[in-house]
Coordinates of C-alpha atoms in Angstrom, one line a residue:
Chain A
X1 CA -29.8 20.4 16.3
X2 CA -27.7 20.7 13.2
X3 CA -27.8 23.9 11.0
X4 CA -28.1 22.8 7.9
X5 CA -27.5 25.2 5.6
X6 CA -28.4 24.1 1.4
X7 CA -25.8 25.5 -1.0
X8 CA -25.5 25.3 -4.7
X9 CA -23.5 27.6 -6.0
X10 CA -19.4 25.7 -6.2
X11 CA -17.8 29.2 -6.1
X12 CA -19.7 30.0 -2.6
X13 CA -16.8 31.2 -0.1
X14 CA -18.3 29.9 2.8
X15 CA -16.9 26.5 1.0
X16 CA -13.4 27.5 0.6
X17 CA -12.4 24.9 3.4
X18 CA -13.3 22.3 0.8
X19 CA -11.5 23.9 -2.4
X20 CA -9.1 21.8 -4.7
X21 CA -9.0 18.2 -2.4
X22 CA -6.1 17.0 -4.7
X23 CA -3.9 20.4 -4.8
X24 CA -1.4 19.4 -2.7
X25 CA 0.0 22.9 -2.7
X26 CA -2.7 25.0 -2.6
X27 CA -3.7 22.3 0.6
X28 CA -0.4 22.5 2.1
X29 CA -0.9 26.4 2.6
X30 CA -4.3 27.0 3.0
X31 CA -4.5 24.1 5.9
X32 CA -1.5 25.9 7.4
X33 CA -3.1 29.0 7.4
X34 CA -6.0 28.2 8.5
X35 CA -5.0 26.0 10.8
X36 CA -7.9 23.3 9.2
X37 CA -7.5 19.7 7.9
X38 CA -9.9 17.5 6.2
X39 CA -11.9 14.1 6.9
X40 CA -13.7 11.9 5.0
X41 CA -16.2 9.3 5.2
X42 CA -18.3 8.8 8.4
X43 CA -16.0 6.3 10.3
X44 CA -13.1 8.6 9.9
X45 CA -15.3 12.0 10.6
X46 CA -16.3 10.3 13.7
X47 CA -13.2 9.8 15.1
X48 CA -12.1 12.8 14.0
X49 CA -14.6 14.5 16.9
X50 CA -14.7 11.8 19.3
X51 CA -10.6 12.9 19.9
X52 CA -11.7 16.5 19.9
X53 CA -11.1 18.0 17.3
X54 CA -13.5 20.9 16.7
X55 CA -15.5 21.1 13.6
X56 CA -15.3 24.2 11.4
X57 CA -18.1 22.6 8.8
X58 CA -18.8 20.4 7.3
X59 CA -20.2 19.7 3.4
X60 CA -22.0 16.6 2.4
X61 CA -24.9 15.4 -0.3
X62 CA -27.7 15.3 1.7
X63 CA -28.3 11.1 1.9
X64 CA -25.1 11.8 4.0
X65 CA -26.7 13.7 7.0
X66 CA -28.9 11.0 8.4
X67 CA -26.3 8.3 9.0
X68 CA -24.1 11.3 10.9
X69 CA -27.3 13.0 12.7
X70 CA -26.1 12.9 16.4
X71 CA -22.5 13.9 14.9
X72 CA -23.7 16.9 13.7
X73 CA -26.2 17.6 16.1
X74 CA -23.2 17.9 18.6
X75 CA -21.0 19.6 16.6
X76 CA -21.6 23.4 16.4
X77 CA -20.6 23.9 12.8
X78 CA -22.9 24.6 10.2
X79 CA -23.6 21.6 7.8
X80 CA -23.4 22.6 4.3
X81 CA -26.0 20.6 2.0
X82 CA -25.5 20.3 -1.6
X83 CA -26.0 18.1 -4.4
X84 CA -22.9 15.3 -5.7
X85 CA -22.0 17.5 -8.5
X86 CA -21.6 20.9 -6.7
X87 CA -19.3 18.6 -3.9
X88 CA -17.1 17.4 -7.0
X89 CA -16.8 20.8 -8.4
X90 CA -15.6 22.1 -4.7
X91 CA -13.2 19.2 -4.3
X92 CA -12.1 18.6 -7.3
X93 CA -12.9 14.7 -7.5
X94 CA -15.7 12.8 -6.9
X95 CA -16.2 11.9 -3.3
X96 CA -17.5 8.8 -2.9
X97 CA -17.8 8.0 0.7
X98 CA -19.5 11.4 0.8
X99 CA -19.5 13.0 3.8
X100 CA -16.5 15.8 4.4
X101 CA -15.6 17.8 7.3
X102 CA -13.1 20.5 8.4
X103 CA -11.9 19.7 11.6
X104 CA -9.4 22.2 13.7
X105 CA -6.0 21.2 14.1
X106 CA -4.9 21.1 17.3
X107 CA -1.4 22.2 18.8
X108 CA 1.2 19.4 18.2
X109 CA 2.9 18.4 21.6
X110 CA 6.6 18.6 21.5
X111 CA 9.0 15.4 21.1
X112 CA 9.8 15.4 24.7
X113 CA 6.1 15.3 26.1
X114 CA 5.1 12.7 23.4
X115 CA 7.2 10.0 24.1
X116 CA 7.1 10.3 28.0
X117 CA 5.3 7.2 28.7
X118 CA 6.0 5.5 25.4
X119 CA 8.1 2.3 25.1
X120 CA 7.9 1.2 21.6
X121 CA 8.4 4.3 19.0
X122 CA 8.3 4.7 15.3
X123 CA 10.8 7.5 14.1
X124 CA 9.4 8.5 10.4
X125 CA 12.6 10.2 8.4
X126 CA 11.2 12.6 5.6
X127 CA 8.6 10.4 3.9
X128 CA 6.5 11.9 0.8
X129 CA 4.1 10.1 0.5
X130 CA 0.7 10.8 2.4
X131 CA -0.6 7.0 1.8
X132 CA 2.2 5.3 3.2
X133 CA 2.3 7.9 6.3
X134 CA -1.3 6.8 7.0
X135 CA -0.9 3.1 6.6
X136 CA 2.1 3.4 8.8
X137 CA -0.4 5.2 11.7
X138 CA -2.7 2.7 11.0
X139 CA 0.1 -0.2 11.3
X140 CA 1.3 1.6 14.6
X141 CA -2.2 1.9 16.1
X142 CA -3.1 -2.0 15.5
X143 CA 0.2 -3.5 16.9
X144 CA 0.2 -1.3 19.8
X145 CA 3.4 1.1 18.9
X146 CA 2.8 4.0 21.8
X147 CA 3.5 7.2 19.6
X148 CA 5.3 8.5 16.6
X149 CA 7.8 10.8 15.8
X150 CA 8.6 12.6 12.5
X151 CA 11.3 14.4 10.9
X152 CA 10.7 18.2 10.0
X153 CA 9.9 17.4 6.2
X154 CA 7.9 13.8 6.9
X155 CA 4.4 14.6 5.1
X156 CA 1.4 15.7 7.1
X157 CA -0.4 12.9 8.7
X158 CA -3.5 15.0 8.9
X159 CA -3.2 15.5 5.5
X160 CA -6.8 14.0 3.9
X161 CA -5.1 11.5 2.3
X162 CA -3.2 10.5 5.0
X163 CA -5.9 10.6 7.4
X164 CA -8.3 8.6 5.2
X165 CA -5.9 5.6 4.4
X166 CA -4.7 5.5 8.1
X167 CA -8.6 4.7 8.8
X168 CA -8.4 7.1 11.8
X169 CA -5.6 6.0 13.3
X170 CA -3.5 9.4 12.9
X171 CA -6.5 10.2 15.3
X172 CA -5.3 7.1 18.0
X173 CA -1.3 7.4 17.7
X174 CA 0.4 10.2 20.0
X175 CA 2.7 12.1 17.2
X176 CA 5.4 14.7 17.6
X177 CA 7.5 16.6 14.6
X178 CA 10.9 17.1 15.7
X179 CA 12.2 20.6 14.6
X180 CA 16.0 19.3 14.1
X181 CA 17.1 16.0 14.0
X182 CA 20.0 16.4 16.4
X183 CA 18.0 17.6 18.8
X184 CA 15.2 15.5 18.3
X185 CA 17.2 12.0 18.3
X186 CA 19.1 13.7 21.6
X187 CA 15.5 13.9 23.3
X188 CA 15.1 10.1 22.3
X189 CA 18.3 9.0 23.7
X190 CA 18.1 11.5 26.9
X191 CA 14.8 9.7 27.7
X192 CA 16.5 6.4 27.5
X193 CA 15.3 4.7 24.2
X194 CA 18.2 2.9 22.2
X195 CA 17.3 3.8 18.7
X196 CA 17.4 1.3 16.0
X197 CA 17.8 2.1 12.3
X198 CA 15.6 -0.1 10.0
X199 CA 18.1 -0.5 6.6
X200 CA 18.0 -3.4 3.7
X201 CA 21.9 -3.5 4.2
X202 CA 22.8 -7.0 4.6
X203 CA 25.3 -6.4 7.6
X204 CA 22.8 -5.0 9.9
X205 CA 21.8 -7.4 12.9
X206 CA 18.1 -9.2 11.8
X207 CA 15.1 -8.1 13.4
X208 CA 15.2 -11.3 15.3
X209 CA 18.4 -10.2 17.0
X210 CA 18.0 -6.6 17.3
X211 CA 19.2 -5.5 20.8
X212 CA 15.9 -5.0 23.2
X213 CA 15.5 -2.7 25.9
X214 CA 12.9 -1.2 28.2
X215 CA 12.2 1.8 25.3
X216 CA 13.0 1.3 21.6
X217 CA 12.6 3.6 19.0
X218 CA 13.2 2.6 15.5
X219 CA 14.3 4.4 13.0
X220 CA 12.1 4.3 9.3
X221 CA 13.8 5.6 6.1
X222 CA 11.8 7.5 3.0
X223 CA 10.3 5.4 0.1
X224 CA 13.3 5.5 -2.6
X225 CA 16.5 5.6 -0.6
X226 CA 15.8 4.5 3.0
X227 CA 17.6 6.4 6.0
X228 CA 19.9 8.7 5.0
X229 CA 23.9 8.4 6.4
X230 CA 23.2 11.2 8.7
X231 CA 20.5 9.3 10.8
X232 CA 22.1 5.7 10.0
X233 CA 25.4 7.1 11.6
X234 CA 22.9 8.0 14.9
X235 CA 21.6 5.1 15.4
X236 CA 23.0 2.9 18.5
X237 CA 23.0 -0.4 15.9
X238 CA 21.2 -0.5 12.3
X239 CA 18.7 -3.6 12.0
X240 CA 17.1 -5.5 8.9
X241 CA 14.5 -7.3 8.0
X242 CA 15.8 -11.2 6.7
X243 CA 15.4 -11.4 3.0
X244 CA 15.3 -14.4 1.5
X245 CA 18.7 -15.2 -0.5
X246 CA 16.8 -16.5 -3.8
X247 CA 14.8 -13.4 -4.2
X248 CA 17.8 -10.9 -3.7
X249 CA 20.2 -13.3 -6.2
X250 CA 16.3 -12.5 -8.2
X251 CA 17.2 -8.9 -7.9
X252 CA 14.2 -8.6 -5.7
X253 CA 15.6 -7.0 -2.3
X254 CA 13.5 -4.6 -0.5
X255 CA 10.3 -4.8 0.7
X256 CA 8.0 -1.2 0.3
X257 CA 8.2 0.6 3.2
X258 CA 4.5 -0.1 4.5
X259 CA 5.5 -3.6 4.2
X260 CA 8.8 -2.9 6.6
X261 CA 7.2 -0.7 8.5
X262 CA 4.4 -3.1 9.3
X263 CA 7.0 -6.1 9.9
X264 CA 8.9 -3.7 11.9
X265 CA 6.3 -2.5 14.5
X266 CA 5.2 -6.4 14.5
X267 CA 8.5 -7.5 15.7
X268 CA 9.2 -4.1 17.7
X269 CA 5.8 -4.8 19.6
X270 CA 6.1 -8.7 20.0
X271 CA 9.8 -9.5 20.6
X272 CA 9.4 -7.2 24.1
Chain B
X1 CA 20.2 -5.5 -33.8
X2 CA 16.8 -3.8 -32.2
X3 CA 14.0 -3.2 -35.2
X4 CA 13.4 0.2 -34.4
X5 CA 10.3 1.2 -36.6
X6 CA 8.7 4.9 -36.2
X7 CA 5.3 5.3 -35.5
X8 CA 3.1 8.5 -35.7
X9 CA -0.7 7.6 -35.7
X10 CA -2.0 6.2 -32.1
X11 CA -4.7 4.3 -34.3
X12 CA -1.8 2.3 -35.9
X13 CA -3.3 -1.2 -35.6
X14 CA 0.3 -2.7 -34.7
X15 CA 0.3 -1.1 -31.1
X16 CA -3.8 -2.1 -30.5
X17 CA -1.7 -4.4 -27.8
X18 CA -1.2 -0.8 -25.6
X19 CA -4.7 0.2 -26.0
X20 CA -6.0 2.2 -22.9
X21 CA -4.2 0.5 -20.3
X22 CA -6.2 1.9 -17.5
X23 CA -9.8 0.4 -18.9
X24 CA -9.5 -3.1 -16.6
X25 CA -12.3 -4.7 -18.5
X26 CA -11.0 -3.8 -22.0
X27 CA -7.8 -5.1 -20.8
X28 CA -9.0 -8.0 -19.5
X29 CA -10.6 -9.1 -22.8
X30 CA -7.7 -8.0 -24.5
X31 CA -5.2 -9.8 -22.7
X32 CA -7.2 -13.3 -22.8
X33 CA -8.1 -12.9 -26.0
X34 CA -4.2 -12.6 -27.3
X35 CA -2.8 -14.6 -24.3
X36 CA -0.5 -11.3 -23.6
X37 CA 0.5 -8.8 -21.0
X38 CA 1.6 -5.5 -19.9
X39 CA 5.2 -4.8 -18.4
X40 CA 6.3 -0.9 -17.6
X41 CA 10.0 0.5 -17.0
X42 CA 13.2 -0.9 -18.1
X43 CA 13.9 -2.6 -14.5
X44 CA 10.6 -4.9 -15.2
X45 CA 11.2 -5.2 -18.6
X46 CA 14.2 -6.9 -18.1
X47 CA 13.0 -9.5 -15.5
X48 CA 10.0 -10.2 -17.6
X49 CA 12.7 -11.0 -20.4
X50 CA 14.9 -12.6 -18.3
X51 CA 12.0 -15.2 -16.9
X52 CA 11.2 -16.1 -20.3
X53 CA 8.4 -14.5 -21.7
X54 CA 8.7 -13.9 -25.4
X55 CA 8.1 -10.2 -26.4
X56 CA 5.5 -9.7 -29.4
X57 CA 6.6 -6.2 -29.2
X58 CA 7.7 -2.8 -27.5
X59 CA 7.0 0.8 -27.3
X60 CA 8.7 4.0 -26.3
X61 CA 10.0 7.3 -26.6
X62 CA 13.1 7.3 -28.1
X63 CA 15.3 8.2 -25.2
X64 CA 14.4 4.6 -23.4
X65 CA 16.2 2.8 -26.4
X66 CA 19.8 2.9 -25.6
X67 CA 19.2 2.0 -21.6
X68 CA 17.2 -0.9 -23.1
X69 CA 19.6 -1.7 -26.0
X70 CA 21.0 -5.3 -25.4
X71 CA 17.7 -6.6 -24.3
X72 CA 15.7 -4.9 -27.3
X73 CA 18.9 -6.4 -30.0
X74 CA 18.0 -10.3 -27.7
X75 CA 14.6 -10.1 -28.4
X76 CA 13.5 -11.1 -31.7
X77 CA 10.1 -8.3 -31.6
X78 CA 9.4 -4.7 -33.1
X79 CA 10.5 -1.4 -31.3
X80 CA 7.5 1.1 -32.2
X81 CA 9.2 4.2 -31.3
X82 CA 6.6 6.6 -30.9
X83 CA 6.4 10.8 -29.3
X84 CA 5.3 10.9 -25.7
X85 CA 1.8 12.0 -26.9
X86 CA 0.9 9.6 -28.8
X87 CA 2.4 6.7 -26.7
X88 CA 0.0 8.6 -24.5
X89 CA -2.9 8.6 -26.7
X90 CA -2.6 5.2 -27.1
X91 CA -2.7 4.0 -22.8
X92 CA -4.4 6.2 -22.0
X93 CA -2.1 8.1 -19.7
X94 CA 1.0 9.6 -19.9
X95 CA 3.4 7.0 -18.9
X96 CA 6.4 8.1 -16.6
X97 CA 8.8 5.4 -16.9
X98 CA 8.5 5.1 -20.8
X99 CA 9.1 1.9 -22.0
X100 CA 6.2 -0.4 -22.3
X101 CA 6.4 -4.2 -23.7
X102 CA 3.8 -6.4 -24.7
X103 CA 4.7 -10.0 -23.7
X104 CA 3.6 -13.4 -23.9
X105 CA 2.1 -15.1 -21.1
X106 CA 3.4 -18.4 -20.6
X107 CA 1.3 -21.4 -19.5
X108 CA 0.4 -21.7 -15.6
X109 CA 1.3 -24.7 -13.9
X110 CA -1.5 -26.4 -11.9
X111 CA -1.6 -26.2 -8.2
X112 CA -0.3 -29.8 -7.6
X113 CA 3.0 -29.0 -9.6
X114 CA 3.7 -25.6 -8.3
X115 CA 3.3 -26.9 -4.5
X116 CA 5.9 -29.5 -5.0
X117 CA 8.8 -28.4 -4.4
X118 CA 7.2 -25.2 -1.7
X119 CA 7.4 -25.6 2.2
X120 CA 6.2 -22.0 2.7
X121 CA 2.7 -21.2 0.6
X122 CA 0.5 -18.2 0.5
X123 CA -3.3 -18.6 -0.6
X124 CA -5.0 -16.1 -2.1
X125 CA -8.7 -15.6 -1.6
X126 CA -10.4 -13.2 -4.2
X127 CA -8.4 -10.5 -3.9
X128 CA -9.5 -7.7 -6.4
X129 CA -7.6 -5.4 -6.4
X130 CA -4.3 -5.7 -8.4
X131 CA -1.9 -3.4 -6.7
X132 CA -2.4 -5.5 -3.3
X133 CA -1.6 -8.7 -5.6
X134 CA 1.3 -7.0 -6.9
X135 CA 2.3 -6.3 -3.0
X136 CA 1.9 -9.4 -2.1
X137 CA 4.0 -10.9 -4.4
X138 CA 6.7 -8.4 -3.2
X139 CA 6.7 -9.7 0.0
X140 CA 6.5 -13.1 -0.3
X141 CA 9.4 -13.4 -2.9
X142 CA 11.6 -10.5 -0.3
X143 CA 10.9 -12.6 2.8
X144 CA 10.8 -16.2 0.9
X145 CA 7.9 -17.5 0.8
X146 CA 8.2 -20.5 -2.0
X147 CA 4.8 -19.7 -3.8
X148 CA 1.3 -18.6 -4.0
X149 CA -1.9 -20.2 -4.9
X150 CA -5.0 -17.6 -6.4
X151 CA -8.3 -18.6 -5.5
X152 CA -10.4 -18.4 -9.7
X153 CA -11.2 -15.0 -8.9
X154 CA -8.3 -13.8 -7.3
X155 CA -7.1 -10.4 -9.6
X156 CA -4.7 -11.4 -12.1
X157 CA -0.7 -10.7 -11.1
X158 CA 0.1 -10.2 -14.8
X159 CA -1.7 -7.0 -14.9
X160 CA 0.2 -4.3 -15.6
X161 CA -0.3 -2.6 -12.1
X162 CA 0.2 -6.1 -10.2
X163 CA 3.8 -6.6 -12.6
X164 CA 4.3 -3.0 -11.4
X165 CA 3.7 -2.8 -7.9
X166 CA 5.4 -6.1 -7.5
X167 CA 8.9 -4.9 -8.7
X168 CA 8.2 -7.8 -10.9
X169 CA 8.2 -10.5 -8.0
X170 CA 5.2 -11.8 -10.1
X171 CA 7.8 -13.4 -12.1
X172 CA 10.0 -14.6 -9.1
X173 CA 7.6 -16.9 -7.2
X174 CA 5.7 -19.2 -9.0
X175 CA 2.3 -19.3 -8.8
X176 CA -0.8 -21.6 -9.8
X177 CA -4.5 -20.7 -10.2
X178 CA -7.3 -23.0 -8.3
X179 CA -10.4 -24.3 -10.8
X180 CA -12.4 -24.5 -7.6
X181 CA -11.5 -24.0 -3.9
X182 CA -12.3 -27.7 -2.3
X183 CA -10.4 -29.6 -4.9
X184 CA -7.6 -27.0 -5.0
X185 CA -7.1 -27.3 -0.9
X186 CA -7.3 -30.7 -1.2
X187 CA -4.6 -30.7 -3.0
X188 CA -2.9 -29.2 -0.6
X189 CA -3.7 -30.9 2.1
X190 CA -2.6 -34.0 0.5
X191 CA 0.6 -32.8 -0.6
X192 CA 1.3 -32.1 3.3
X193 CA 0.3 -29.0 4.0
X194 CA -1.1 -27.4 7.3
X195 CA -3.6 -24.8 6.2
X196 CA -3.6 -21.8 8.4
X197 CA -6.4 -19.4 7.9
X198 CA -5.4 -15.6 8.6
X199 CA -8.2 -13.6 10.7
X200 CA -9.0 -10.8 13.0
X201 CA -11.0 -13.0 14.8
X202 CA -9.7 -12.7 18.8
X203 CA -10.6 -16.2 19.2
X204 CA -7.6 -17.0 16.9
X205 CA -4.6 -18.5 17.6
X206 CA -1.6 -15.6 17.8
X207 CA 0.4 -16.3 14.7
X208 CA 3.4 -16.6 17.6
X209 CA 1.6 -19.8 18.9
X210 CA 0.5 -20.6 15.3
X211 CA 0.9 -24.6 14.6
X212 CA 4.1 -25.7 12.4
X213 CA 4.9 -28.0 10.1
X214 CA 6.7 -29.0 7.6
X215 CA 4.6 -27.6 5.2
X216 CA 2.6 -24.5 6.1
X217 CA 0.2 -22.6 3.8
X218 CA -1.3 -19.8 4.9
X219 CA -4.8 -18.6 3.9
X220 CA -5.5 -15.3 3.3
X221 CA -8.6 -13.2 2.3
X222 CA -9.8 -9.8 0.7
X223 CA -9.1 -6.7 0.9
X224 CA -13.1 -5.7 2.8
X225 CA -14.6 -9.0 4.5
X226 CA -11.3 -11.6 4.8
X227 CA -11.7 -15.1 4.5
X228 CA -15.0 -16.1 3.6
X229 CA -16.5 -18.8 6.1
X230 CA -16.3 -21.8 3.7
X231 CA -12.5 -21.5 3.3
X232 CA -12.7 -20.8 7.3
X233 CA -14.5 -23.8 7.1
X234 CA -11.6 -25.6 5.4
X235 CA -8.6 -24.4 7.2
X236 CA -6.8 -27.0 9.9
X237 CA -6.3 -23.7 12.4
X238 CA -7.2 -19.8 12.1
X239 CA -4.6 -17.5 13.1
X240 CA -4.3 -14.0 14.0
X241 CA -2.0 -11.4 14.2
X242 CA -2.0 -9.8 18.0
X243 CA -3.3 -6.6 17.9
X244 CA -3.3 -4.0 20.7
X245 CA -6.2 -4.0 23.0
X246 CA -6.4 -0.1 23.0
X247 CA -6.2 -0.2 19.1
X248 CA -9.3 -2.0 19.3
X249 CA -10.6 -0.3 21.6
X250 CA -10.7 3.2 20.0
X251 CA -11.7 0.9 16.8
X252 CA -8.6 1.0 15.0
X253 CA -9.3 -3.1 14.6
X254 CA -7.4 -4.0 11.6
X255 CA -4.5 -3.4 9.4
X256 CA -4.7 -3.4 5.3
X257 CA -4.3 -6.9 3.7
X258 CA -0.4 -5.9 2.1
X259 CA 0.3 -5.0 6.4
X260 CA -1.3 -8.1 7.3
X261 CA 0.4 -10.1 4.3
X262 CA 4.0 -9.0 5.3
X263 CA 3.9 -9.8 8.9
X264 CA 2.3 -13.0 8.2
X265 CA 5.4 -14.1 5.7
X266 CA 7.3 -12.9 8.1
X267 CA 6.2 -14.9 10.3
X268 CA 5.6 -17.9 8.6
X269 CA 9.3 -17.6 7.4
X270 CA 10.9 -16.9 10.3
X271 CA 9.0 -19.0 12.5
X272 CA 10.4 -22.0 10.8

């Protein structure tokens, strides 16, 4: 059965999982330390434990438990039970879908051991944002892209941001973080993928046209500036996405990188 | 030359057109009721200028004056000039790119003159939520698509968020708003056009196999439920996007309408 365990008091430590939701900093090290990240909302909490990750708690109003009863009844974590106001005065926002758990992170596999049987990767260079790293999971998930790789400063896709805008799907996508990029890319080539670099530059070969192969990895650039010249020059061809010439005369000429990244894995996934 | 006029008060009744630009309903009113709208940082000032939409008016901090100085000395409207706080006090946030302008909308086409000239159309079905518009509106004018159709309800791509998150594509493609969905389909069916309706339905046709034309509009619906089953109802085919049979699966089932709405202008571009 689940212990659930009534708690009013905001400042209680046996909350401090739950502290600050939107701190990015203060999250960043006390995840890290503790080796915890965050879910919310039943779907994603669900998921979150059906791919075995081990609850630590977890901290909900108490309309919450009944929808999640055999959840927590597996689980052996204590439930903590407490009204909407002392939840927003833990998190630091209203929580609207409720439910929150802290879920153990589990070691990371290395590049090499990620991307064993994969043919279709996405390579993630240094994104920032923790929305678009989820809705790039959750892109990868849907269209079938076998795992994902990310550079040594791409954001956290277990961050609860992250996990909640990917729906999950950080949960269902094989990820590795590479610890160099030289070596990391070496790993890729040494296993045989031809890497692709995704760039608006209007020289690069379209999408359409991109050299194929029995493993592909492509190559995704951060929000503001794209790849940098370091992984661009790594690449075995850069490739683009066709704008239309109206819209870039119209000073219109990039897409946002969920957009690419979605269009990307589409034709990465469906031209092979 | 610019008329540069220093304000102090954020209850001066001459900037009542930047009131609390977060409140959507006040806005809404607002914005009817004076026939203007909202257009944030100097890049989407200019297009907004440069697609001819009179300015009733501007405000910033003083430091955005002389990046904006040709346009503000073109534009026959009042520079408020105003301290970061109380440009602040006034929206309702503190505004990061600084400059704001109030503009005047100009009158929308109707449906049968804005599909005149398109082969390539995107439908909108009640979409509410403005950032996705804006999105949407990116992609389409990146990847070409000639120009979009809102369903009455469908959130309004001159609000400020939509003009923002669209990189001001809103003023790149044209666009029409239906009075009611049979008449406005109707018209495009007699002007031509195949309507494809976009769904995660399995039973779909893949978008790949999708039928062609000369003249394709593509339906697509909101952000929680899709299409609804009477414009289902109306569509000649419905089409899907392929996704991965493990995705589904481990429930990852869908991708987020801006995902979906890239690879489908993709697709319909490039298909063609």
């Amino acid at each position: 059965m689940a212990r659930l365990v009534p708690v009013a008091d905001p400042a209680d430590p046996r909350l401090a999982d739950y502290t600050r939701l939107r701190d990015v900093n203060l999250r960043k090290s006390l995840e890290a330390e503790h080796g915890l990240f965050i879910a919310e909302g039943e779907k994603v909490i669900r998921r979150a434990l059906a791919t075995g990750h081990p609850a630590r708690s977890f901290l909900m109003a108490d309309r919450w438990v009944e929808p999640l009863a055999d959840a927590l009844d597996a689980a052996d974590a204590p439930v903590y039970v407490a009204a909407d106001a002392v939840v927003e005065a833990v998190a630091g926002f209203p929580v609207h879908r409720g439910a929150l758990a802290s879920l153990r992170r589990l070691p990371l596999p290395d590049v090499a051991s990620v991307v064993a049987e994969a043919r279709r990767l996405l390579v993630l260079e240094d994104l920032v944002d923790h929305a678009n790293v989820g809705a790039i999971f959750r892109c990868a998930a849907a269209l079938g892209v076998d795992a994902v790789v990310l550079s040594r400063r791409c954001a956290d896709p277990l961050y609860r941001r992250a996990v909640k805008v990917s729906m999950g799907a950080v949960f269902a996508v094989p990820y590795a973080r590479m610890a160099h990029r030289r070596d990391g890319l070496d790993t890729l080539r040494k296993a045989g993928f031809t890497l692709l670099a995704l760039t608006p530059d209007a020289s690069a070969v379209p999408l359409t046209a991109a050299p194929s192969g029995e493993r592909v990895a492509l190559l995704l650039g951060s929000e503001g500036d794209g790849l940098t010249s370091h992984w661009l020059a790594e690449a075995d061809a850069p490739v683009r996405i066709p704008m239309d010439a109206g819209a870039l005369a119209s000073g219109v000429d990039s897409l946002n990188v969920v957009a690419a990244a979605a269009i990307a894995c589409y034709a990465l996934v469906s031209g092979t």
